[in-house]
């Protein structure tokens, strides 16, 4: 694995984040994963994996600041589309006493909603396998209209046929789907995915399943991929594609009073898992590290925390 993957692209939306503590930054599920993955991989002296973020942004001040941030954090911009006279979306976070977040969004005119109508660079990269991995989410699907989702699925199928790897996170936001049926789109991408990062509650909402066993059965009857199922503070569950027994990996035990904000925890979990797995570690080690990363995130405000607080990917001599 370590020698095979050199180019990984995360596709989705990035917005201005207004945090509960009054500060501002950027956030968005696949963007968060790209950012954390790039920071974790930077810790390795032998890192050879380039992380890119694919999206459409505007020409406003926030978009310019976002480009500067990407440049300063070694995230490539090959698949960023600039839309003149547009602005990136925004969201505001409010928290309850347990650190659980509530969002208010202003994203209806976000330029990424027209991404595949404006530019074919990512589509061509998928068809010609110019990259090794694409990572996308349920939100990545929801922000596109039906014709663009069809366009994306066709490109993903061509990419898969050429040996490309597809990683999918089921992040489900009901309000983004409007009148569309999310289950059909989820089934289409799950049929192609090599690794699926699933949150249990999102699975229940989309498929009507009721427990982890039903989640595994739902997907293994239709396709074969590695399932990594997050359950919040409960153990994550790894279901290998060979139908062997699921593996349960305990989460980090964090005192409730230390939990400030759970925003971005699932995205950081994915980054932690991939950072170790892409470096050649086994599934259990990758999942343990993923829990460590997520546990650190929830002790800070906002989706992105300083890279200085992240757990060490490699042992320092």
PDB file of C-alpha atoms in Angstrom:
ATOM      1  CA  UNK A   1       0.000   0.000   0.000  1.00  0.00           C
ATOM      2  CA  UNK A   2       2.704   2.457   0.965  1.00  0.00           C
ATOM      3  CA  UNK A   3       4.370   2.271  -2.436  1.00  0.00           C
ATOM      4  CA  UNK A   4       1.133   2.278  -4.441  1.00  0.00           C
ATOM      5  CA  UNK A   5      -0.577   5.490  -3.342  1.00  0.00           C
ATOM      6  CA  UNK A   6       1.007   8.797  -4.232  1.00  0.00           C
ATOM      7  CA  UNK A   7      -1.931  11.093  -5.063  1.00  0.00           C
ATOM      8  CA  UNK A   8      -5.038  11.381  -2.862  1.00  0.00           C
ATOM      9  CA  UNK A   9      -7.792  13.893  -3.629  1.00  0.00           C
ATOM     10  CA  UNK A  10     -10.562  14.921  -1.224  1.00  0.00           C
ATOM     11  CA  UNK A  11     -13.645  16.374  -2.935  1.00  0.00           C
ATOM     12  CA  UNK A  12     -16.187  18.554  -1.177  1.00  0.00           C
ATOM     13  CA  UNK A  13     -17.073  21.927   0.261  1.00  0.00           C
ATOM     14  CA  UNK A  14     -15.115  24.272   2.494  1.00  0.00           C
ATOM     15  CA  UNK A  15     -16.832  27.112   4.332  1.00  0.00           C
ATOM     16  CA  UNK A  16     -16.005  29.900   6.724  1.00  0.00           C
ATOM     17  CA  UNK A  17     -16.533  28.564  10.239  1.00  0.00           C
ATOM     18  CA  UNK A  18     -17.790  30.835  13.027  1.00  0.00           C
ATOM     19  CA  UNK A  19     -16.953  29.002  16.233  1.00  0.00           C
ATOM     20  CA  UNK A  20     -18.837  28.925  19.499  1.00  0.00           C
ATOM     21  CA  UNK A  21     -15.924  30.666  21.233  1.00  0.00           C
ATOM     22  CA  UNK A  22     -16.241  33.671  18.931  1.00  0.00           C
ATOM     23  CA  UNK A  23     -13.284  32.901  16.651  1.00  0.00           C
ATOM     24  CA  UNK A  24     -13.405  32.066  12.941  1.00  0.00           C
ATOM     25  CA  UNK A  25     -11.612  29.576  10.717  1.00  0.00           C
ATOM     26  CA  UNK A  26     -12.537  27.208   7.902  1.00  0.00           C
ATOM     27  CA  UNK A  27     -14.348  23.879   7.924  1.00  0.00           C
ATOM     28  CA  UNK A  28     -16.118  21.273   5.853  1.00  0.00           C
ATOM     29  CA  UNK A  29     -16.103  17.504   6.250  1.00  0.00           C
ATOM     30  CA  UNK A  30     -13.786  16.372   3.452  1.00  0.00           C
ATOM     31  CA  UNK A  31     -11.742  19.558   3.809  1.00  0.00           C
ATOM     32  CA  UNK A  32     -11.203  18.768   7.496  1.00  0.00           C
ATOM     33  CA  UNK A  33     -10.020  15.271   6.604  1.00  0.00           C
ATOM     34  CA  UNK A  34      -7.672  16.609   3.920  1.00  0.00           C
ATOM     35  CA  UNK A  35      -6.212  19.144   6.344  1.00  0.00           C
ATOM     36  CA  UNK A  36      -5.659  16.677   9.192  1.00  0.00           C
ATOM     37  CA  UNK A  37      -4.299  13.999   6.873  1.00  0.00           C
ATOM     38  CA  UNK A  38      -1.788  16.423   5.357  1.00  0.00           C
ATOM     39  CA  UNK A  39      -0.632  17.563   8.813  1.00  0.00           C
ATOM     40  CA  UNK A  40      -0.263  14.015  10.114  1.00  0.00           C
ATOM     41  CA  UNK A  41       1.603  12.789   7.042  1.00  0.00           C
ATOM     42  CA  UNK A  42       3.994  15.728   7.369  1.00  0.00           C
ATOM     43  CA  UNK A  43       5.242  14.121  10.583  1.00  0.00           C
ATOM     44  CA  UNK A  44       6.689  11.211   8.607  1.00  0.00           C
ATOM     45  CA  UNK A  45      10.185  11.699   7.238  1.00  0.00           C
ATOM     46  CA  UNK A  46       9.355   9.142   4.559  1.00  0.00           C
ATOM     47  CA  UNK A  47       6.020  10.599   3.434  1.00  0.00           C
ATOM     48  CA  UNK A  48       5.458  10.339  -0.309  1.00  0.00           C
ATOM     49  CA  UNK A  49       1.703  10.980  -0.486  1.00  0.00           C
ATOM     50  CA  UNK A  50       0.377  14.244  -1.935  1.00  0.00           C
ATOM     51  CA  UNK A  51      -2.989  15.388  -0.561  1.00  0.00           C
ATOM     52  CA  UNK A  52      -5.167  17.613  -2.759  1.00  0.00           C
ATOM     53  CA  UNK A  53      -8.465  19.315  -2.052  1.00  0.00           C
ATOM     54  CA  UNK A  54     -10.983  19.521  -4.894  1.00  0.00           C
ATOM     55  CA  UNK A  55     -13.663  22.187  -4.655  1.00  0.00           C
ATOM     56  CA  UNK A  56     -14.914  25.449  -6.111  1.00  0.00           C
ATOM     57  CA  UNK A  57     -14.413  28.705  -4.259  1.00  0.00           C
ATOM     58  CA  UNK A  58     -14.990  32.365  -4.991  1.00  0.00           C
ATOM     59  CA  UNK A  59     -12.841  35.433  -5.372  1.00  0.00           C
ATOM     60  CA  UNK A  60     -13.821  37.048  -2.070  1.00  0.00           C
ATOM     61  CA  UNK A  61     -11.400  37.728   0.770  1.00  0.00           C
ATOM     62  CA  UNK A  62     -12.303  34.485   2.539  1.00  0.00           C
ATOM     63  CA  UNK A  63     -11.544  32.459  -0.602  1.00  0.00           C
ATOM     64  CA  UNK A  64      -8.159  34.175  -0.921  1.00  0.00           C
ATOM     65  CA  UNK A  65      -7.429  33.382   2.715  1.00  0.00           C
ATOM     66  CA  UNK A  66      -8.393  29.774   2.110  1.00  0.00           C
ATOM     67  CA  UNK A  67      -5.924  29.483  -0.784  1.00  0.00           C
ATOM     68  CA  UNK A  68      -3.202  30.910   1.450  1.00  0.00           C
ATOM     69  CA  UNK A  69      -4.071  28.355   4.115  1.00  0.00           C
ATOM     70  CA  UNK A  70      -3.841  25.486   1.640  1.00  0.00           C
ATOM     71  CA  UNK A  71      -0.460  26.708   0.422  1.00  0.00           C
ATOM     72  CA  UNK A  72       0.877  27.005   3.959  1.00  0.00           C
ATOM     73  CA  UNK A  73      -0.264  23.523   4.946  1.00  0.00           C
ATOM     74  CA  UNK A  74       0.983  21.575   1.908  1.00  0.00           C
ATOM     75  CA  UNK A  75      -2.447  20.785   0.478  1.00  0.00           C
ATOM     76  CA  UNK A  76      -2.342  20.853  -3.306  1.00  0.00           C
ATOM     77  CA  UNK A  77      -4.774  23.019  -5.269  1.00  0.00           C
ATOM     78  CA  UNK A  78      -4.749  21.258  -8.655  1.00  0.00           C
ATOM     79  CA  UNK A  79      -8.503  20.670  -8.511  1.00  0.00           C
ATOM     80  CA  UNK A  80      -9.612  23.987  -7.042  1.00  0.00           C
ATOM     81  CA  UNK A  81     -11.934  25.936  -9.356  1.00  0.00           C
ATOM     82  CA  UNK A  82     -12.184  29.712  -8.952  1.00  0.00           C
ATOM     83  CA  UNK A  83     -15.636  31.142  -9.618  1.00  0.00           C
ATOM     84  CA  UNK A  84     -15.564  34.939 -10.210  1.00  0.00           C
ATOM     85  CA  UNK A  85     -17.959  37.106  -8.230  1.00  0.00           C
ATOM     86  CA  UNK A  86     -18.745  34.224  -5.859  1.00  0.00           C
ATOM     87  CA  UNK A  87     -18.102  33.631  -2.179  1.00  0.00           C
ATOM     88  CA  UNK A  88     -17.645  30.501  -0.107  1.00  0.00           C
ATOM     89  CA  UNK A  89     -20.432  29.489   2.244  1.00  0.00           C
ATOM     90  CA  UNK A  90     -20.472  30.079   5.979  1.00  0.00           C
ATOM     91  CA  UNK A  91     -21.681  28.285   9.075  1.00  0.00           C
ATOM     92  CA  UNK A  92     -22.114  29.115  12.735  1.00  0.00           C
ATOM     93  CA  UNK A  93     -21.671  26.643  15.612  1.00  0.00           C
ATOM     94  CA  UNK A  94     -23.601  26.641  18.871  1.00  0.00           C
ATOM     95  CA  UNK A  95     -22.947  24.023  21.534  1.00  0.00           C
ATOM     96  CA  UNK A  96     -24.921  22.343  24.282  1.00  0.00           C
ATOM     97  CA  UNK A  97     -23.506  21.500  27.699  1.00  0.00           C
ATOM     98  CA  UNK A  98     -22.056  18.212  26.394  1.00  0.00           C
ATOM     99  CA  UNK A  99     -20.191  19.827  23.518  1.00  0.00           C
ATOM    100  CA  UNK A 100     -22.647  18.555  20.917  1.00  0.00           C
ATOM    101  CA  UNK A 101     -22.934  21.044  18.108  1.00  0.00           C
ATOM    102  CA  UNK A 102     -25.747  22.712  16.240  1.00  0.00           C
ATOM    103  CA  UNK A 103     -25.118  24.401  12.920  1.00  0.00           C
ATOM    104  CA  UNK A 104     -26.638  27.351  11.114  1.00  0.00           C
ATOM    105  CA  UNK A 105     -25.644  27.548   7.445  1.00  0.00           C
ATOM    106  CA  UNK A 106     -25.494  30.116   4.664  1.00  0.00           C
ATOM    107  CA  UNK A 107     -24.372  27.956   1.748  1.00  0.00           C
ATOM    108  CA  UNK A 108     -27.138  27.985  -0.871  1.00  0.00           C
ATOM    109  CA  UNK A 109     -24.968  29.889  -3.353  1.00  0.00           C
ATOM    110  CA  UNK A 110     -21.708  28.104  -2.635  1.00  0.00           C
ATOM    111  CA  UNK A 111     -19.800  27.768  -5.957  1.00  0.00           C
ATOM    112  CA  UNK A 112     -18.974  24.094  -5.358  1.00  0.00           C
ATOM    113  CA  UNK A 113     -22.610  23.276  -6.080  1.00  0.00           C
ATOM    114  CA  UNK A 114     -21.803  23.838  -9.765  1.00  0.00           C
ATOM    115  CA  UNK A 115     -18.385  22.169  -9.653  1.00  0.00           C
ATOM    116  CA  UNK A 116     -18.804  19.595 -12.433  1.00  0.00           C
ATOM    117  CA  UNK A 117     -20.661  22.074 -14.661  1.00  0.00           C
ATOM    118  CA  UNK A 118     -17.779  24.532 -14.464  1.00  0.00           C
ATOM    119  CA  UNK A 119     -14.692  22.369 -14.850  1.00  0.00           C
ATOM    120  CA  UNK A 120     -13.686  18.928 -16.120  1.00  0.00           C
ATOM    121  CA  UNK A 121     -10.212  18.681 -14.561  1.00  0.00           C
ATOM    122  CA  UNK A 122     -11.206  16.263 -11.800  1.00  0.00           C
ATOM    123  CA  UNK A 123     -13.459  14.298 -14.134  1.00  0.00           C
ATOM    124  CA  UNK A 124     -10.585  13.806 -16.568  1.00  0.00           C
ATOM    125  CA  UNK A 125      -8.236  12.854 -13.754  1.00  0.00           C
ATOM    126  CA  UNK A 126     -10.667  10.136 -12.704  1.00  0.00           C
ATOM    127  CA  UNK A 127     -11.261   8.814 -16.231  1.00  0.00           C
ATOM    128  CA  UNK A 128      -7.522   8.736 -16.957  1.00  0.00           C
ATOM    129  CA  UNK A 129      -6.490   7.644 -13.448  1.00  0.00           C
ATOM    130  CA  UNK A 130      -4.149  10.556 -12.932  1.00  0.00           C
ATOM    131  CA  UNK A 131      -4.660  10.129  -9.178  1.00  0.00           C
ATOM    132  CA  UNK A 132      -4.663   7.059  -6.969  1.00  0.00           C
ATOM    133  CA  UNK A 133      -7.441   7.752  -4.454  1.00  0.00           C
ATOM    134  CA  UNK A 134     -10.511   9.938  -4.260  1.00  0.00           C
ATOM    135  CA  UNK A 135     -12.194  10.573  -0.925  1.00  0.00           C
ATOM    136  CA  UNK A 136     -15.726  11.960  -0.830  1.00  0.00           C
ATOM    137  CA  UNK A 137     -18.712  11.993   1.477  1.00  0.00           C
ATOM    138  CA  UNK A 138     -22.468  12.012   1.662  1.00  0.00           C
ATOM    139  CA  UNK A 139     -22.259  15.783   1.853  1.00  0.00           C
ATOM    140  CA  UNK A 140     -20.129  15.806  -1.310  1.00  0.00           C
ATOM    141  CA  UNK A 141     -23.041  14.060  -3.034  1.00  0.00           C
ATOM    142  CA  UNK A 142     -25.791  16.166  -1.457  1.00  0.00           C
ATOM    143  CA  UNK A 143     -24.423  19.522  -2.603  1.00  0.00           C
ATOM    144  CA  UNK A 144     -24.594  18.406  -6.260  1.00  0.00           C
ATOM    145  CA  UNK A 145     -27.736  18.282  -8.360  1.00  0.00           C
ATOM    146  CA  UNK A 146     -28.904  14.997  -9.840  1.00  0.00           C
ATOM    147  CA  UNK A 147     -27.202  15.475 -13.216  1.00  0.00           C
ATOM    148  CA  UNK A 148     -23.849  16.230 -11.581  1.00  0.00           C
ATOM    149  CA  UNK A 149     -24.142  13.226  -9.273  1.00  0.00           C
ATOM    150  CA  UNK A 150     -24.751  11.024 -12.321  1.00  0.00           C
ATOM    151  CA  UNK A 151     -21.722  12.596 -13.995  1.00  0.00           C
ATOM    152  CA  UNK A 152     -19.629  11.915 -10.897  1.00  0.00           C
ATOM    153  CA  UNK A 153     -20.782   8.287 -10.587  1.00  0.00           C
ATOM    154  CA  UNK A 154     -19.828   7.628 -14.203  1.00  0.00           C
ATOM    155  CA  UNK A 155     -16.372   9.082 -13.590  1.00  0.00           C
ATOM    156  CA  UNK A 156     -15.993   7.058 -10.384  1.00  0.00           C
ATOM    157  CA  UNK A 157     -16.933   3.849 -12.210  1.00  0.00           C
ATOM    158  CA  UNK A 158     -14.312   4.552 -14.895  1.00  0.00           C
ATOM    159  CA  UNK A 159     -11.760   5.344 -12.205  1.00  0.00           C
ATOM    160  CA  UNK A 160     -12.554   2.115 -10.372  1.00  0.00           C
ATOM    161  CA  UNK A 161     -12.217   0.099 -13.596  1.00  0.00           C
ATOM    162  CA  UNK A 162      -8.723   1.529 -14.055  1.00  0.00           C
ATOM    163  CA  UNK A 163      -7.673   0.443 -10.584  1.00  0.00           C
ATOM    164  CA  UNK A 164      -8.392   3.649  -8.685  1.00  0.00           C
ATOM    165  CA  UNK A 165      -9.398   3.520  -5.027  1.00  0.00           C
ATOM    166  CA  UNK A 166     -12.539   5.176  -3.678  1.00  0.00           C
ATOM    167  CA  UNK A 167     -12.946   6.084  -0.007  1.00  0.00           C
ATOM    168  CA  UNK A 168     -16.397   7.193   1.154  1.00  0.00           C
ATOM    169  CA  UNK A 169     -17.677   8.770   4.364  1.00  0.00           C
ATOM    170  CA  UNK A 170     -21.429   8.496   4.848  1.00  0.00           C
ATOM    171  CA  UNK A 171     -21.872  11.937   6.446  1.00  0.00           C
ATOM    172  CA  UNK A 172     -25.616  12.476   6.089  1.00  0.00           C
ATOM    173  CA  UNK A 173     -27.379  15.821   6.391  1.00  0.00           C
ATOM    174  CA  UNK A 174     -31.083  15.476   5.720  1.00  0.00           C
ATOM    175  CA  UNK A 175     -31.661  19.164   4.977  1.00  0.00           C
ATOM    176  CA  UNK A 176     -29.231  19.080   2.027  1.00  0.00           C
ATOM    177  CA  UNK A 177     -31.157  16.415   0.132  1.00  0.00           C
ATOM    178  CA  UNK A 178     -34.450  18.318  -0.212  1.00  0.00           C
ATOM    179  CA  UNK A 179     -36.739  16.095  -2.311  1.00  0.00           C
ATOM    180  CA  UNK A 180     -34.027  13.739  -3.588  1.00  0.00           C
ATOM    181  CA  UNK A 181     -33.778  10.160  -2.339  1.00  0.00           C
ATOM    182  CA  UNK A 182     -30.374   9.846  -0.628  1.00  0.00           C
ATOM    183  CA  UNK A 183     -30.478   6.060  -0.391  1.00  0.00           C
ATOM    184  CA  UNK A 184     -30.117   5.575  -4.156  1.00  0.00           C
ATOM    185  CA  UNK A 185     -27.055   7.818  -4.302  1.00  0.00           C
ATOM    186  CA  UNK A 186     -25.525   6.171  -1.241  1.00  0.00           C
ATOM    187  CA  UNK A 187     -26.026   2.729  -2.757  1.00  0.00           C
ATOM    188  CA  UNK A 188     -24.428   3.873  -6.018  1.00  0.00           C
ATOM    189  CA  UNK A 189     -21.227   5.090  -4.356  1.00  0.00           C
ATOM    190  CA  UNK A 190     -21.111   2.209  -1.851  1.00  0.00           C
ATOM    191  CA  UNK A 191     -21.108  -0.227  -4.773  1.00  0.00           C
ATOM    192  CA  UNK A 192     -17.795   1.336  -5.838  1.00  0.00           C
ATOM    193  CA  UNK A 193     -16.162   2.179  -2.512  1.00  0.00           C
ATOM    194  CA  UNK A 194     -13.053   0.342  -1.324  1.00  0.00           C
ATOM    195  CA  UNK A 195     -13.268   1.763   2.196  1.00  0.00           C
ATOM    196  CA  UNK A 196     -16.461   3.127   3.752  1.00  0.00           C
ATOM    197  CA  UNK A 197     -16.302   5.205   6.918  1.00  0.00           C
ATOM    198  CA  UNK A 198     -19.764   4.996   8.414  1.00  0.00           C
ATOM    199  CA  UNK A 199     -21.338   6.745  11.387  1.00  0.00           C
ATOM    200  CA  UNK A 200     -23.941   4.469  12.940  1.00  0.00           C
ATOM    201  CA  UNK A 201     -26.663   7.115  13.349  1.00  0.00           C
ATOM    202  CA  UNK A 202     -26.287   8.263   9.746  1.00  0.00           C
ATOM    203  CA  UNK A 203     -26.664   4.675   8.579  1.00  0.00           C
ATOM    204  CA  UNK A 204     -29.852   4.274  10.585  1.00  0.00           C
ATOM    205  CA  UNK A 205     -31.253   7.451   9.024  1.00  0.00           C
ATOM    206  CA  UNK A 206     -30.439   6.499   5.420  1.00  0.00           C
ATOM    207  CA  UNK A 207     -31.068   2.742   5.404  1.00  0.00           C
ATOM    208  CA  UNK A 208     -33.408   2.173   8.333  1.00  0.00           C
ATOM    209  CA  UNK A 209     -31.013  -0.255  10.003  1.00  0.00           C
ATOM    210  CA  UNK A 210     -31.059  -0.545  13.793  1.00  0.00           C
ATOM    211  CA  UNK A 211     -27.657  -1.820  14.924  1.00  0.00           C
ATOM    212  CA  UNK A 212     -24.104  -2.494  13.767  1.00  0.00           C
ATOM    213  CA  UNK A 213     -24.848  -6.071  12.681  1.00  0.00           C
ATOM    214  CA  UNK A 214     -27.582  -4.801  10.381  1.00  0.00           C
ATOM    215  CA  UNK A 215     -25.269  -2.120   8.980  1.00  0.00           C
ATOM    216  CA  UNK A 216     -22.682  -4.758   8.093  1.00  0.00           C
ATOM    217  CA  UNK A 217     -25.284  -7.114   6.622  1.00  0.00           C
ATOM    218  CA  UNK A 218     -26.822  -4.303   4.547  1.00  0.00           C
ATOM    219  CA  UNK A 219     -23.568  -3.548   2.776  1.00  0.00           C
ATOM    220  CA  UNK A 220     -21.930  -6.939   2.570  1.00  0.00           C
ATOM    221  CA  UNK A 221     -24.923  -8.348   0.703  1.00  0.00           C
ATOM    222  CA  UNK A 222     -24.428  -5.812  -2.099  1.00  0.00           C
ATOM    223  CA  UNK A 223     -20.719  -5.049  -2.291  1.00  0.00           C
ATOM    224  CA  UNK A 224     -17.341  -5.818  -0.797  1.00  0.00           C
ATOM    225  CA  UNK A 225     -15.353  -3.148   0.950  1.00  0.00           C
ATOM    226  CA  UNK A 226     -13.680  -2.447   4.246  1.00  0.00           C
ATOM    227  CA  UNK A 227     -16.249  -0.975   6.637  1.00  0.00           C
ATOM    228  CA  UNK A 228     -15.114   1.281   9.472  1.00  0.00           C
ATOM    229  CA  UNK A 229     -18.122   2.095  11.643  1.00  0.00           C
ATOM    230  CA  UNK A 230     -17.928   4.959  14.155  1.00  0.00           C
ATOM    231  CA  UNK A 231     -20.168   4.954  17.204  1.00  0.00           C
ATOM    232  CA  UNK A 232     -19.194   8.154  18.996  1.00  0.00           C
ATOM    233  CA  UNK A 233     -17.764   7.341  22.413  1.00  0.00           C
ATOM    234  CA  UNK A 234     -18.457   3.632  21.886  1.00  0.00           C
ATOM    235  CA  UNK A 235     -15.946   1.294  20.164  1.00  0.00           C
ATOM    236  CA  UNK A 236     -15.564   1.628  16.421  1.00  0.00           C
ATOM    237  CA  UNK A 237     -16.204  -1.523  14.436  1.00  0.00           C
ATOM    238  CA  UNK A 238     -14.041  -2.754  11.583  1.00  0.00           C
ATOM    239  CA  UNK A 239     -15.685  -5.196   9.191  1.00  0.00           C
ATOM    240  CA  UNK A 240     -13.173  -6.615   6.684  1.00  0.00           C
ATOM    241  CA  UNK A 241     -14.397  -7.348   3.157  1.00  0.00           C
ATOM    242  CA  UNK A 242     -13.793 -11.084   3.535  1.00  0.00           C
ATOM    243  CA  UNK A 243     -16.770 -11.502   5.911  1.00  0.00           C
ATOM    244  CA  UNK A 244     -14.514 -12.395   8.821  1.00  0.00           C
ATOM    245  CA  UNK A 245     -15.577 -11.459  12.336  1.00  0.00           C
ATOM    246  CA  UNK A 246     -15.866  -7.718  13.043  1.00  0.00           C
ATOM    247  CA  UNK A 247     -13.139  -6.104  15.119  1.00  0.00           C
ATOM    248  CA  UNK A 248     -14.102  -3.750  17.974  1.00  0.00           C
ATOM    249  CA  UNK A 249     -11.635  -1.009  18.919  1.00  0.00           C
ATOM    250  CA  UNK A 250     -12.368   0.971  22.075  1.00  0.00           C
ATOM    251  CA  UNK A 251     -12.525   4.759  21.902  1.00  0.00           C
ATOM    252  CA  UNK A 252     -10.414   7.023  24.089  1.00  0.00           C
ATOM    253  CA  UNK A 253     -11.955   7.731  27.480  1.00  0.00           C
ATOM    254  CA  UNK A 254     -12.324  11.505  27.798  1.00  0.00           C
ATOM    255  CA  UNK A 255     -13.797  13.086  30.923  1.00  0.00           C
ATOM    256  CA  UNK A 256     -17.057  14.901  30.046  1.00  0.00           C
ATOM    257  CA  UNK A 257     -15.817  18.206  31.443  1.00  0.00           C
ATOM    258  CA  UNK A 258     -12.946  18.177  28.940  1.00  0.00           C
ATOM    259  CA  UNK A 259     -15.202  17.890  25.889  1.00  0.00           C
ATOM    260  CA  UNK A 260     -15.613  21.343  24.351  1.00  0.00           C
ATOM    261  CA  UNK A 261     -16.756  20.757  20.772  1.00  0.00           C
ATOM    262  CA  UNK A 262     -17.331  17.557  18.797  1.00  0.00           C
ATOM    263  CA  UNK A 263     -17.253  19.382  15.450  1.00  0.00           C
ATOM    264  CA  UNK A 264     -14.856  17.687  13.025  1.00  0.00           C
ATOM    265  CA  UNK A 265     -14.183  14.663  15.230  1.00  0.00           C
ATOM    266  CA  UNK A 266     -15.407  12.128  12.686  1.00  0.00           C
ATOM    267  CA  UNK A 267     -13.447  13.807   9.892  1.00  0.00           C
ATOM    268  CA  UNK A 268     -10.303  13.781  12.026  1.00  0.00           C
ATOM    269  CA  UNK A 269     -10.925  10.112  12.844  1.00  0.00           C
ATOM    270  CA  UNK A 270     -10.799   9.311   9.122  1.00  0.00           C
ATOM    271  CA  UNK A 271      -7.568  11.264   8.728  1.00  0.00           C
ATOM    272  CA  UNK A 272      -5.984   9.474  11.672  1.00  0.00           C
ATOM    273  CA  UNK A 273      -7.010   6.083  10.325  1.00  0.00           C
ATOM    274  CA  UNK A 274      -5.731   6.791   6.824  1.00  0.00           C
ATOM    275  CA  UNK A 275      -2.487   8.352   8.036  1.00  0.00           C
ATOM    276  CA  UNK A 276      -1.513   5.110   9.745  1.00  0.00           C
ATOM    277  CA  UNK A 277      -3.065   2.717   7.232  1.00  0.00           C
ATOM    278  CA  UNK A 278      -1.452   4.434   4.249  1.00  0.00           C
ATOM    279  CA  UNK A 279       1.888   4.142   6.025  1.00  0.00           C
ATOM    280  CA  UNK A 280       1.436   0.369   6.125  1.00  0.00           C
ATOM    281  CA  UNK A 281       0.020  -0.200   9.621  1.00  0.00           C
ATOM    282  CA  UNK A 282      -2.593  -2.868  10.389  1.00  0.00           C
ATOM    283  CA  UNK A 283      -6.279  -2.037  10.811  1.00  0.00           C
ATOM    284  CA  UNK A 284      -6.273  -2.214  14.605  1.00  0.00           C
ATOM    285  CA  UNK A 285      -3.317   0.146  14.917  1.00  0.00           C
ATOM    286  CA  UNK A 286      -4.899   2.558  12.442  1.00  0.00           C
ATOM    287  CA  UNK A 287      -8.198   2.562  14.335  1.00  0.00           C
ATOM    288  CA  UNK A 288      -6.505   3.104  17.705  1.00  0.00           C
ATOM    289  CA  UNK A 289      -4.646   6.092  16.312  1.00  0.00           C
ATOM    290  CA  UNK A 290      -7.862   7.405  14.738  1.00  0.00           C
ATOM    291  CA  UNK A 291      -9.499   7.373  18.168  1.00  0.00           C
ATOM    292  CA  UNK A 292      -6.537   9.267  19.608  1.00  0.00           C
ATOM    293  CA  UNK A 293      -6.839  11.982  16.980  1.00  0.00           C
ATOM    294  CA  UNK A 294     -10.610  12.333  17.427  1.00  0.00           C
ATOM    295  CA  UNK A 295     -10.215  12.455  21.217  1.00  0.00           C
ATOM    296  CA  UNK A 296      -7.847  15.404  20.939  1.00  0.00           C
ATOM    297  CA  UNK A 297     -10.114  17.299  18.532  1.00  0.00           C
ATOM    298  CA  UNK A 298     -13.120  17.308  20.853  1.00  0.00           C
ATOM    299  CA  UNK A 299     -11.101  19.033  23.569  1.00  0.00           C
ATOM    300  CA  UNK A 300     -10.814  22.195  21.436  1.00  0.00           C
ATOM    301  CA  UNK A 301     -13.204  24.581  19.721  1.00  0.00           C
ATOM    302  CA  UNK A 302     -13.779  24.285  15.990  1.00  0.00           C
ATOM    303  CA  UNK A 303     -13.287  21.710  13.276  1.00  0.00           C
ATOM    304  CA  UNK A 304      -9.553  22.406  12.915  1.00  0.00           C
ATOM    305  CA  UNK A 305      -7.110  22.578  15.802  1.00  0.00           C
ATOM    306  CA  UNK A 306      -3.448  23.506  15.775  1.00  0.00           C
ATOM    307  CA  UNK A 307      -1.257  20.774  14.323  1.00  0.00           C
ATOM    308  CA  UNK A 308       0.882  21.108  17.468  1.00  0.00           C
ATOM    309  CA  UNK A 309      -1.848  19.336  19.454  1.00  0.00           C
ATOM    310  CA  UNK A 310      -2.115  16.323  17.149  1.00  0.00           C
ATOM    311  CA  UNK A 311      -0.859  12.924  18.346  1.00  0.00           C
ATOM    312  CA  UNK A 312       2.431  11.800  16.887  1.00  0.00           C
ATOM    313  CA  UNK A 313       2.128   9.575  13.843  1.00  0.00           C
ATOM    314  CA  UNK A 314       5.632   8.210  14.289  1.00  0.00           C
ATOM    315  CA  UNK A 315       7.713   7.619  17.383  1.00  0.00           C
ATOM    316  CA  UNK A 316      10.282  10.335  17.792  1.00  0.00           C
ATOM    317  CA  UNK A 317      13.785   9.052  18.451  1.00  0.00           C
TER     318      UNK A 317
END
